[in-house]
Coordinates of C-alpha atoms in Angstrom, one line a residue:
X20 CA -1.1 -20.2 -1.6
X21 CA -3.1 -21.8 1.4
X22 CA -0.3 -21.2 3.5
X23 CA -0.1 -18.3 3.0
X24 CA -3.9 -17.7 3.5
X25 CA -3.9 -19.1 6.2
X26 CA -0.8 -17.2 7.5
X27 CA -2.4 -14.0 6.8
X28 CA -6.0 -15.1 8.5
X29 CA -7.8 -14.9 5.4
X30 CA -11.0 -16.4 4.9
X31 CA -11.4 -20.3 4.2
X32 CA -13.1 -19.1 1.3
X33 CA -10.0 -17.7 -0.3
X34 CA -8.2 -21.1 0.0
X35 CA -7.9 -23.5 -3.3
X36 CA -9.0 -26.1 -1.2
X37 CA -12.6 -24.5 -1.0
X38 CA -12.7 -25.5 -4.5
X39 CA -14.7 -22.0 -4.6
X40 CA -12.4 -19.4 -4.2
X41 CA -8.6 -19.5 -4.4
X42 CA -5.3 -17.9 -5.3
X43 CA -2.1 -17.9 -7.8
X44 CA 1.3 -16.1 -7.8
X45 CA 1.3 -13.4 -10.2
X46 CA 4.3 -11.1 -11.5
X47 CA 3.3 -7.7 -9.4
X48 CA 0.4 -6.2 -7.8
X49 CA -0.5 -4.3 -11.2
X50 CA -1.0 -7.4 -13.0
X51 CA -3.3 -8.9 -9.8
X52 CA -5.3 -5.3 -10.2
X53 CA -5.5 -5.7 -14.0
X54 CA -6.7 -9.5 -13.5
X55 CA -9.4 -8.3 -11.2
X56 CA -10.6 -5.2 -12.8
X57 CA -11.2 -7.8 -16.4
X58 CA -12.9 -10.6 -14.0
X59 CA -15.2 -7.6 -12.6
X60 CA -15.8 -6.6 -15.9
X61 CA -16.8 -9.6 -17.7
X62 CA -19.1 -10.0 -14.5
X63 CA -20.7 -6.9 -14.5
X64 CA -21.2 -7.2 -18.6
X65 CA -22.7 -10.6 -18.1
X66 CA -25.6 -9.6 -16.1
X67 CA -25.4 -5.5 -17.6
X68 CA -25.3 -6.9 -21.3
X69 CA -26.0 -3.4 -22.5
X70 CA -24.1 -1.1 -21.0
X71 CA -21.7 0.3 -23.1
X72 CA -18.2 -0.4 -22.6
X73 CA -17.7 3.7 -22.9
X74 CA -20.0 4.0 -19.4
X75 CA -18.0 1.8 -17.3
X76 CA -15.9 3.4 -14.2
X77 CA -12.8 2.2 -12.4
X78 CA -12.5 3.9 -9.1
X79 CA -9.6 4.5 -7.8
X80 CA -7.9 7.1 -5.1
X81 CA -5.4 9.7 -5.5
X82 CA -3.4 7.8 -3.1
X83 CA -3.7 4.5 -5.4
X84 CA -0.8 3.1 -6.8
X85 CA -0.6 4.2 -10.0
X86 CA -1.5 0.5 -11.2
X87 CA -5.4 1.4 -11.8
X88 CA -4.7 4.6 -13.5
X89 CA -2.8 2.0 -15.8
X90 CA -5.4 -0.4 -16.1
X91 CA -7.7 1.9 -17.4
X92 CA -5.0 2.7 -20.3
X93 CA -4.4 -1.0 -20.6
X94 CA -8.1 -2.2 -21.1
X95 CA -9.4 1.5 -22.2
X96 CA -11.8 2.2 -20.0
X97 CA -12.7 5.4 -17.6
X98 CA -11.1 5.7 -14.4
X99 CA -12.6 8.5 -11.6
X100 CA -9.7 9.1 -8.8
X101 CA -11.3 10.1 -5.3
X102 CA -10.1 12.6 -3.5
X103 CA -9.0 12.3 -0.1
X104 CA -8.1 14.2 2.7
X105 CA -5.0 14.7 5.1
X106 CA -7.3 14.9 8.0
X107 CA -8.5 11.3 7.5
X108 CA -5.0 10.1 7.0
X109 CA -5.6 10.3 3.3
X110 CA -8.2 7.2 3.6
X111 CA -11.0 6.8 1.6
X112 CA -14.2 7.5 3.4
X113 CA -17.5 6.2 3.1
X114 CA -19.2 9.7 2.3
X115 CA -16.7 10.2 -0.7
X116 CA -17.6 6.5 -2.1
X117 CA -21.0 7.4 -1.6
X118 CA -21.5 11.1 -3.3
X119 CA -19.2 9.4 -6.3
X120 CA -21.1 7.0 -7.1
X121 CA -24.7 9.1 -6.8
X122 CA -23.1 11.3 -9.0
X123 CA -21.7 9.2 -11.5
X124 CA -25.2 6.8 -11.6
X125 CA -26.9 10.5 -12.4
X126 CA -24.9 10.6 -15.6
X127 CA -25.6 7.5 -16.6
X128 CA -21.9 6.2 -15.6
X129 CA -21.2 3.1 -14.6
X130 CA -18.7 2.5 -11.9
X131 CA -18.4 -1.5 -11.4
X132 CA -14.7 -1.7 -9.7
X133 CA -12.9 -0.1 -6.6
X134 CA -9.4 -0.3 -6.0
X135 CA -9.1 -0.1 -1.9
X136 CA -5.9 0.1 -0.4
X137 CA -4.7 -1.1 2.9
X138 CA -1.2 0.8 2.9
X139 CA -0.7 2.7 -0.1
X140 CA 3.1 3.5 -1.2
X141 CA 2.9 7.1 -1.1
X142 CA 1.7 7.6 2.4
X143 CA 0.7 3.9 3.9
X144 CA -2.6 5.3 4.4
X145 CA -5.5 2.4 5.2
X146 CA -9.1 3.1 3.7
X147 CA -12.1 2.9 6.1
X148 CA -13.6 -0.6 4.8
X149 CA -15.9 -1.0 7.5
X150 CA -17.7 2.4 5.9
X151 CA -16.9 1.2 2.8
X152 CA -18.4 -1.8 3.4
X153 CA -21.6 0.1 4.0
X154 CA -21.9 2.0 0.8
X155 CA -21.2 -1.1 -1.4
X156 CA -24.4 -3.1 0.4
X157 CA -26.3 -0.8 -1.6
X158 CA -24.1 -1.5 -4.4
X159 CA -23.8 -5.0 -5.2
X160 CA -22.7 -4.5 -8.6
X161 CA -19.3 -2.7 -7.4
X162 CA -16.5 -5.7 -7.1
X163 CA -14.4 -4.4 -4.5
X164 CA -10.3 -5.2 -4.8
X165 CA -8.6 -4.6 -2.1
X166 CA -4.9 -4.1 -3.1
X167 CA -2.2 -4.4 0.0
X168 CA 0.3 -5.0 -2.1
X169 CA 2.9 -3.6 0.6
X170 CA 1.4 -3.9 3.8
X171 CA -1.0 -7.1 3.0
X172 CA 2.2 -9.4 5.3
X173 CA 1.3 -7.0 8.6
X174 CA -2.0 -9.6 8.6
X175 CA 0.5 -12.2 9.7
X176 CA 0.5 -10.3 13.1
X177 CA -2.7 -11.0 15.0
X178 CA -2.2 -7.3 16.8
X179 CA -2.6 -5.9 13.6
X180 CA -5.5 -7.6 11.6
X181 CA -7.7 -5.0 13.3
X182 CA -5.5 -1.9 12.1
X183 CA -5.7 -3.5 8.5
X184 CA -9.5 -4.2 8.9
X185 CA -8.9 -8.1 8.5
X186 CA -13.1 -8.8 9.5
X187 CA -13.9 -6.3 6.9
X188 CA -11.6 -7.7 3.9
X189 CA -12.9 -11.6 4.6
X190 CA -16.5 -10.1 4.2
X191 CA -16.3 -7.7 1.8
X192 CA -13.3 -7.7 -0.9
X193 CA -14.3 -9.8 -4.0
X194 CA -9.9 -10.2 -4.6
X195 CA -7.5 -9.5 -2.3
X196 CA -3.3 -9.0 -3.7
X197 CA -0.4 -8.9 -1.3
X198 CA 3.5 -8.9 -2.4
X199 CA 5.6 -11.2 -0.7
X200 CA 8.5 -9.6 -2.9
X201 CA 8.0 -6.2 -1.0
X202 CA 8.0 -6.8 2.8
X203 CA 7.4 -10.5 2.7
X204 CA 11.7 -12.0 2.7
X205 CA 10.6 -13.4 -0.9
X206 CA 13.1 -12.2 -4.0
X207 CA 10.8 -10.3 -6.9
X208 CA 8.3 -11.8 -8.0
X209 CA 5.6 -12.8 -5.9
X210 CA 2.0 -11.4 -5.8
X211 CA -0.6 -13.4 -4.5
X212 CA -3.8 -12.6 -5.5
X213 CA -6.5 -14.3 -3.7
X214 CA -10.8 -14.5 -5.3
X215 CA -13.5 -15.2 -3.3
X216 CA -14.9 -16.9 -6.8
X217 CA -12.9 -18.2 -8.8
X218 CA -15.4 -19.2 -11.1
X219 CA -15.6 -15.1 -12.1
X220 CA -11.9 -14.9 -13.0
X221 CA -11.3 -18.1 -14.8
X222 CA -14.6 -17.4 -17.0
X223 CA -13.5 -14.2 -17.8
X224 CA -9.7 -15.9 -18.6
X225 CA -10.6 -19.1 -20.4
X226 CA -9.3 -19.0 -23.7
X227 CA -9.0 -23.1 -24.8
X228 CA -8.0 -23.6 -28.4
X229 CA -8.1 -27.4 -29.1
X230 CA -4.3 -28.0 -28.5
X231 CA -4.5 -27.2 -25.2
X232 CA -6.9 -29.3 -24.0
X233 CA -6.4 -31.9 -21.6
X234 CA -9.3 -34.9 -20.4
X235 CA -8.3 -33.4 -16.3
X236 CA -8.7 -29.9 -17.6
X237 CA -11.9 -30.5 -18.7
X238 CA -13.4 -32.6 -16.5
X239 CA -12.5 -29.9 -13.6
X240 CA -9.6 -32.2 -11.8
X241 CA -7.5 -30.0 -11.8
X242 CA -6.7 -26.0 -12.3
X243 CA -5.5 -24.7 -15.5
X244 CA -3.3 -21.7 -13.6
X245 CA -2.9 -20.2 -17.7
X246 CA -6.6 -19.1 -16.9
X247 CA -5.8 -17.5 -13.7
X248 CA -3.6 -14.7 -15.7
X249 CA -2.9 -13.3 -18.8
X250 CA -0.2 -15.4 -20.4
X251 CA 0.0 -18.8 -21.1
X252 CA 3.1 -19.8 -19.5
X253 CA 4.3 -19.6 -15.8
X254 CA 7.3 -19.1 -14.5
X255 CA 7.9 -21.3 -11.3
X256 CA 7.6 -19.6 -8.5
X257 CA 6.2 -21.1 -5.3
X258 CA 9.4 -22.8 -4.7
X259 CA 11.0 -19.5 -3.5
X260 CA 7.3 -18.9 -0.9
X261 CA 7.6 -22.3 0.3
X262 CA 11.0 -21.8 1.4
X263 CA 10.7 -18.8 2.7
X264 CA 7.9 -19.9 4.8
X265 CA 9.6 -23.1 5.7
X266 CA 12.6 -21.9 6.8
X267 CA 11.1 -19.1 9.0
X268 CA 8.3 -20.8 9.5
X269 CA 5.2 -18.6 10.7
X270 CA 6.4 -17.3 13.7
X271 CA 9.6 -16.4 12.6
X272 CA 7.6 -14.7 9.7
X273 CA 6.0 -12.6 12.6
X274 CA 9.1 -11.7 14.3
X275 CA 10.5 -10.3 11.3
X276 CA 7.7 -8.3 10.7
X277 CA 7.5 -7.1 14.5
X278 CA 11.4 -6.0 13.9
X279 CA 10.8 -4.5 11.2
X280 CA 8.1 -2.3 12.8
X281 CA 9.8 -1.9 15.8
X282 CA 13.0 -0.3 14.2
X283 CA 10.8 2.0 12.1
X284 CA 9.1 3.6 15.4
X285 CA 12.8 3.6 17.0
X286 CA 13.4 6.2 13.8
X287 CA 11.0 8.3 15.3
X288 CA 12.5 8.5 18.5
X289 CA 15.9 9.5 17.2
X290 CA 15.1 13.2 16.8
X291 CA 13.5 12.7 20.8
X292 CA 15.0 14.3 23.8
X293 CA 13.9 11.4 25.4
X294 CA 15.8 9.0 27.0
X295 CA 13.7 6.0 28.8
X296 CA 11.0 4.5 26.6
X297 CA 9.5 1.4 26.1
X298 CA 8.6 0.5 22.1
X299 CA 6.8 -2.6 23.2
X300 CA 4.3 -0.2 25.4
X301 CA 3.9 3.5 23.8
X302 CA 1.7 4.1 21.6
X303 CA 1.6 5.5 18.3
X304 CA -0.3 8.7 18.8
X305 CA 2.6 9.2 21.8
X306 CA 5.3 8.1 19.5
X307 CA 3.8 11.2 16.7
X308 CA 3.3 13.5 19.7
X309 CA 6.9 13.1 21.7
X310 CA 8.8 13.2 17.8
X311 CA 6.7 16.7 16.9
X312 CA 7.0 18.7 20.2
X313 CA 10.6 17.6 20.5
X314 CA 12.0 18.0 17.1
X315 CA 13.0 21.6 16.1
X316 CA 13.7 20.9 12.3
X317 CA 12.0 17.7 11.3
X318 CA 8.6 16.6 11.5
X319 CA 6.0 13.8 10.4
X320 CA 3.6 14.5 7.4
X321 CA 1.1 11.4 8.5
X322 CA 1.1 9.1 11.4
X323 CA 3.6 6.4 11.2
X324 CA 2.3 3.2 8.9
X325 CA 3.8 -0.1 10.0
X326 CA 7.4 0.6 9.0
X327 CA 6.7 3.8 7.0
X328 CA 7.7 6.7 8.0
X329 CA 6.5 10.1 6.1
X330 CA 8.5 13.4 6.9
X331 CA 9.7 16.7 5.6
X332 CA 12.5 18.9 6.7
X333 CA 10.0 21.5 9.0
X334 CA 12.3 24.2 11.1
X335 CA 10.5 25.9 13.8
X336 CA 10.6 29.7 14.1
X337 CA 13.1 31.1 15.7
X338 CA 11.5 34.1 17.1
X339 CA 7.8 35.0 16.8
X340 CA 8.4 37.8 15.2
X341 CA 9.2 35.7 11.9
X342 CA 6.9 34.7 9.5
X343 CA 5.6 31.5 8.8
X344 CA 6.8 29.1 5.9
X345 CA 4.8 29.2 3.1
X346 CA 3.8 25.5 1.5
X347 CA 5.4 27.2 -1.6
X348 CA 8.8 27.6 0.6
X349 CA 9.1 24.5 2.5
X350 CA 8.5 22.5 -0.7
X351 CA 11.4 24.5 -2.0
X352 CA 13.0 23.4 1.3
X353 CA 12.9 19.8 1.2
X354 CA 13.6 19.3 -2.4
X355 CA 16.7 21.0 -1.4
X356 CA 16.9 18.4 1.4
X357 CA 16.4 15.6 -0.6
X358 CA 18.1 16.3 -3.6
X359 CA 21.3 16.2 -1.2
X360 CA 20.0 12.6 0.2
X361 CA 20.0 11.3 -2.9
X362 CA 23.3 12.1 -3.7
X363 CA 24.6 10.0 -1.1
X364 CA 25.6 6.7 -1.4
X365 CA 25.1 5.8 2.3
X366 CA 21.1 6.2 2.4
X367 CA 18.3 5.3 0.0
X368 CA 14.8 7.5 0.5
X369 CA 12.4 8.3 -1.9
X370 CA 10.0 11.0 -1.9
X371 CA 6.6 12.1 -2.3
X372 CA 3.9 14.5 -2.9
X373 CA 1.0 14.1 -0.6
X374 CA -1.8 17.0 -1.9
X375 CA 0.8 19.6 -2.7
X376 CA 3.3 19.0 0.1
X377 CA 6.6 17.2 -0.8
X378 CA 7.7 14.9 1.4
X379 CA 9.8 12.0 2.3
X380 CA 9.5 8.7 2.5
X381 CA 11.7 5.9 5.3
X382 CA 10.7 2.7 5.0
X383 CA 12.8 -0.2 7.1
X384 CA 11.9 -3.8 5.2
X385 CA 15.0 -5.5 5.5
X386 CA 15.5 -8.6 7.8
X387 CA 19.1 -7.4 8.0
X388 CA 18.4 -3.8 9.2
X389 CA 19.1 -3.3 13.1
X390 CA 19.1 -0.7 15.3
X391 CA 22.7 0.9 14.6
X392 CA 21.9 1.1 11.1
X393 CA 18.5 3.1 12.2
X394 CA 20.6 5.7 14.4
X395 CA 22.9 5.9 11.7
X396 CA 20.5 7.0 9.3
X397 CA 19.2 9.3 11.9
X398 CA 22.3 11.2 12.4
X399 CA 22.6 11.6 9.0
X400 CA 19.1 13.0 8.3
X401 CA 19.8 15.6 11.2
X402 CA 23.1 16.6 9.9
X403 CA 22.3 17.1 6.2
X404 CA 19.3 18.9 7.7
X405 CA 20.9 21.0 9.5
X406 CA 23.3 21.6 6.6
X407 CA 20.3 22.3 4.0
X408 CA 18.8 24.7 6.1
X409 CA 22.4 27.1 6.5
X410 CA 22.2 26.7 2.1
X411 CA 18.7 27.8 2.4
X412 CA 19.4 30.6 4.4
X413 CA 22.4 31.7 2.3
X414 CA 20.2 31.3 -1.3
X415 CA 17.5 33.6 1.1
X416 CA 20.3 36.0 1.9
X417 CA 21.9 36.3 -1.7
X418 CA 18.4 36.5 -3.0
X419 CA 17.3 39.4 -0.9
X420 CA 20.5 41.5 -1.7

């Protein structure tokens, strides 16, 4: 788990050798969420002694995985989901955090855990921590969780510890998760969850029945992991981190990441008329721009993420005399379109719904994945879009007549 802090340019004070903070492998990113939320809650009741269980808040996003919607069922507490909007990428803004929780405080809620995201799943959307950051100085109560459960590995990669607002997390997030089972070459399961105390997580934890006490255990010599998660027993799996890391080593780690990256932007030039271009160079507001004005029947929903990649079939007009598409009729549109991807064996997208528009999702995270297979799956994209919009056109015509 150091290694891996360290890898990723955590703080010192995440690392088990502070003897402060510190980390353990946990099944999945909901289980690190659900770990957090009960160590912020048994902190916030121990100096809040009578708040009601019924006032307390989980905040989450409506870009949050669905793991703190969950929580809130598992531990039965209130969870408020913030809106946000396409035009900030779908990140959480300061101004949102802040009229939430002036409003909830008003009625006597009590919000005491946020759920921020660097990279969600739906969209790989990043929320503005460093305005986050702000609101919570005048909040000191709210533990802040910072879940980059996909994108957590792009840390690895010095040019992007700015993107992911690195500075920000090693100042502000109380717990930090990453999955090394997602993007990080490591087989399910592997979430590393990381506390800045750890003292907050193994008090709320620490169940010690006589039969499991041990004179090390109790003189503080070692660390009882069954403390640092909700079962007892652990199922060995550091083995499988060490050798990945070992056998890549951390800059292999990074050039696998860089790939990765690389081959998802090299999707966005498929649909390009243009010929010369240099990935290493251009830049991703260029990459979005040349991919829109070139494309006549695809187009991105949001900015390229790392190696997401969020579009929706999109044809442009063909005269200006036609009406636009309603939301309504391009929805219709690309469920059509992807109803016939997933019928194919060949390709593997999911999809999405990012407020009201259906989209869909191409992620590259496979150390395999070159850039044949990338203009493969581009061609195919183009020609079952092309094909989708002739049935489209012939369900328009037979419904007109």
């Amino acid at each position: 788990m150091d290694w891996a802090c360290q890898l990723l340019g955590l703080s010192p004070e995440f690392l088990n050798s502070s003897e402060v903070g510190g980390g353990a492998i946990q099944n999945t990113a909901s289980d690190s969420a659900l770990i957090a939320i009960v160590a912020a809650r048994s902190l916030y009741l121990r100096h809040h002694a009578d708040v009601p269980l019924t006032n307390l808040v989980i905040y989450t996003t409506s870009q949050t995985h669905s793991l703190g919607v969950k929580a809130g069922l598992v531990l039965g507490l209130s969870v408020r989901v913030l809106a946000v909007k396409a035009e900030d990428n779908f990140s959480l803004r300061g101004e949102t955090l802040r009229l939430a929780l002036e409003e909830d405080e008003r009625q006597g809620l009590k919000p005491f855990v946020l759920i921020a995201t660097v990279g969600t799943t739906s969209s790989g959307a990043i929320d503005n921590l460093p305005e986050i950051q702000q609101i919570v100085q005048e909040h000191p109560s709210l533990w802040v969780h910072v879940d980059a459960a996909w994108a957590g590995v792009a840390l690895a990669c010095p040019e992007y510890r700015e993107m992911c607002h690195l500075k920000t997390i090693n100042e502000l997030a109380n717990s930090f998760c990453t999955n090394f089972h997602k993007w990080g070459l490591v087989n399910f399961d592997a979430s590393t969850l990381w506390v800045r105390d750890r003292k907050y997580l193994t008090d709320a934890l620490d169940v010690t029945p006589p039969f499991l006490r041990t004179k090390q255990g109790d003189s503080g010599t070692v660390i009882d992991y069954r403390n640092w998660h909700l079962a007892l027993g652990r199922r060995f799996r550091s083995l499988k981190v060490w050798f990945v890391l070992r056998s890549f080593g951390a800059e292999g780690f990074r050039s696998y990441i860089r790939k990765v990256i690389r081959h998802s932007y090299l999707f966005l030039f498929a649909f390009s008329k243009t010929d010369n271009y240099s990935i290493q160079t251009i830049s991703l507001n260029r990459i979005f721009a040349n991919f829109v004005a070139d494309s006549d029947i695809l187009s991105l929903v949001t900015p390229p993420s790392f190696a997401l990649s969020v579009f929706r079939l999109d044809p442009k007009l063909k005269s200006v005399k036609q009406p636009q598409y309603s939301l309504e009729t391009l929805n219709k549109m690309n469920k059509l379109f992807y109803s016939r991807l997933n019928a194919r064996h060949d390709i593997l997208l999911t999809s999405t719904v990012l407020n009201g528009v259906f989209c869909i999702r191409f992620a590259v995270g496979s150390s395999r994945t070159e850039l044949s297979h990338i203009k493969q799956a581009c061609d195919l994209l183009h020609r079952e879009a092309v094909l989708t919009m002739k049935a489209w056109e012939h369900i328009a015509a037979q419904e007109h007549y």
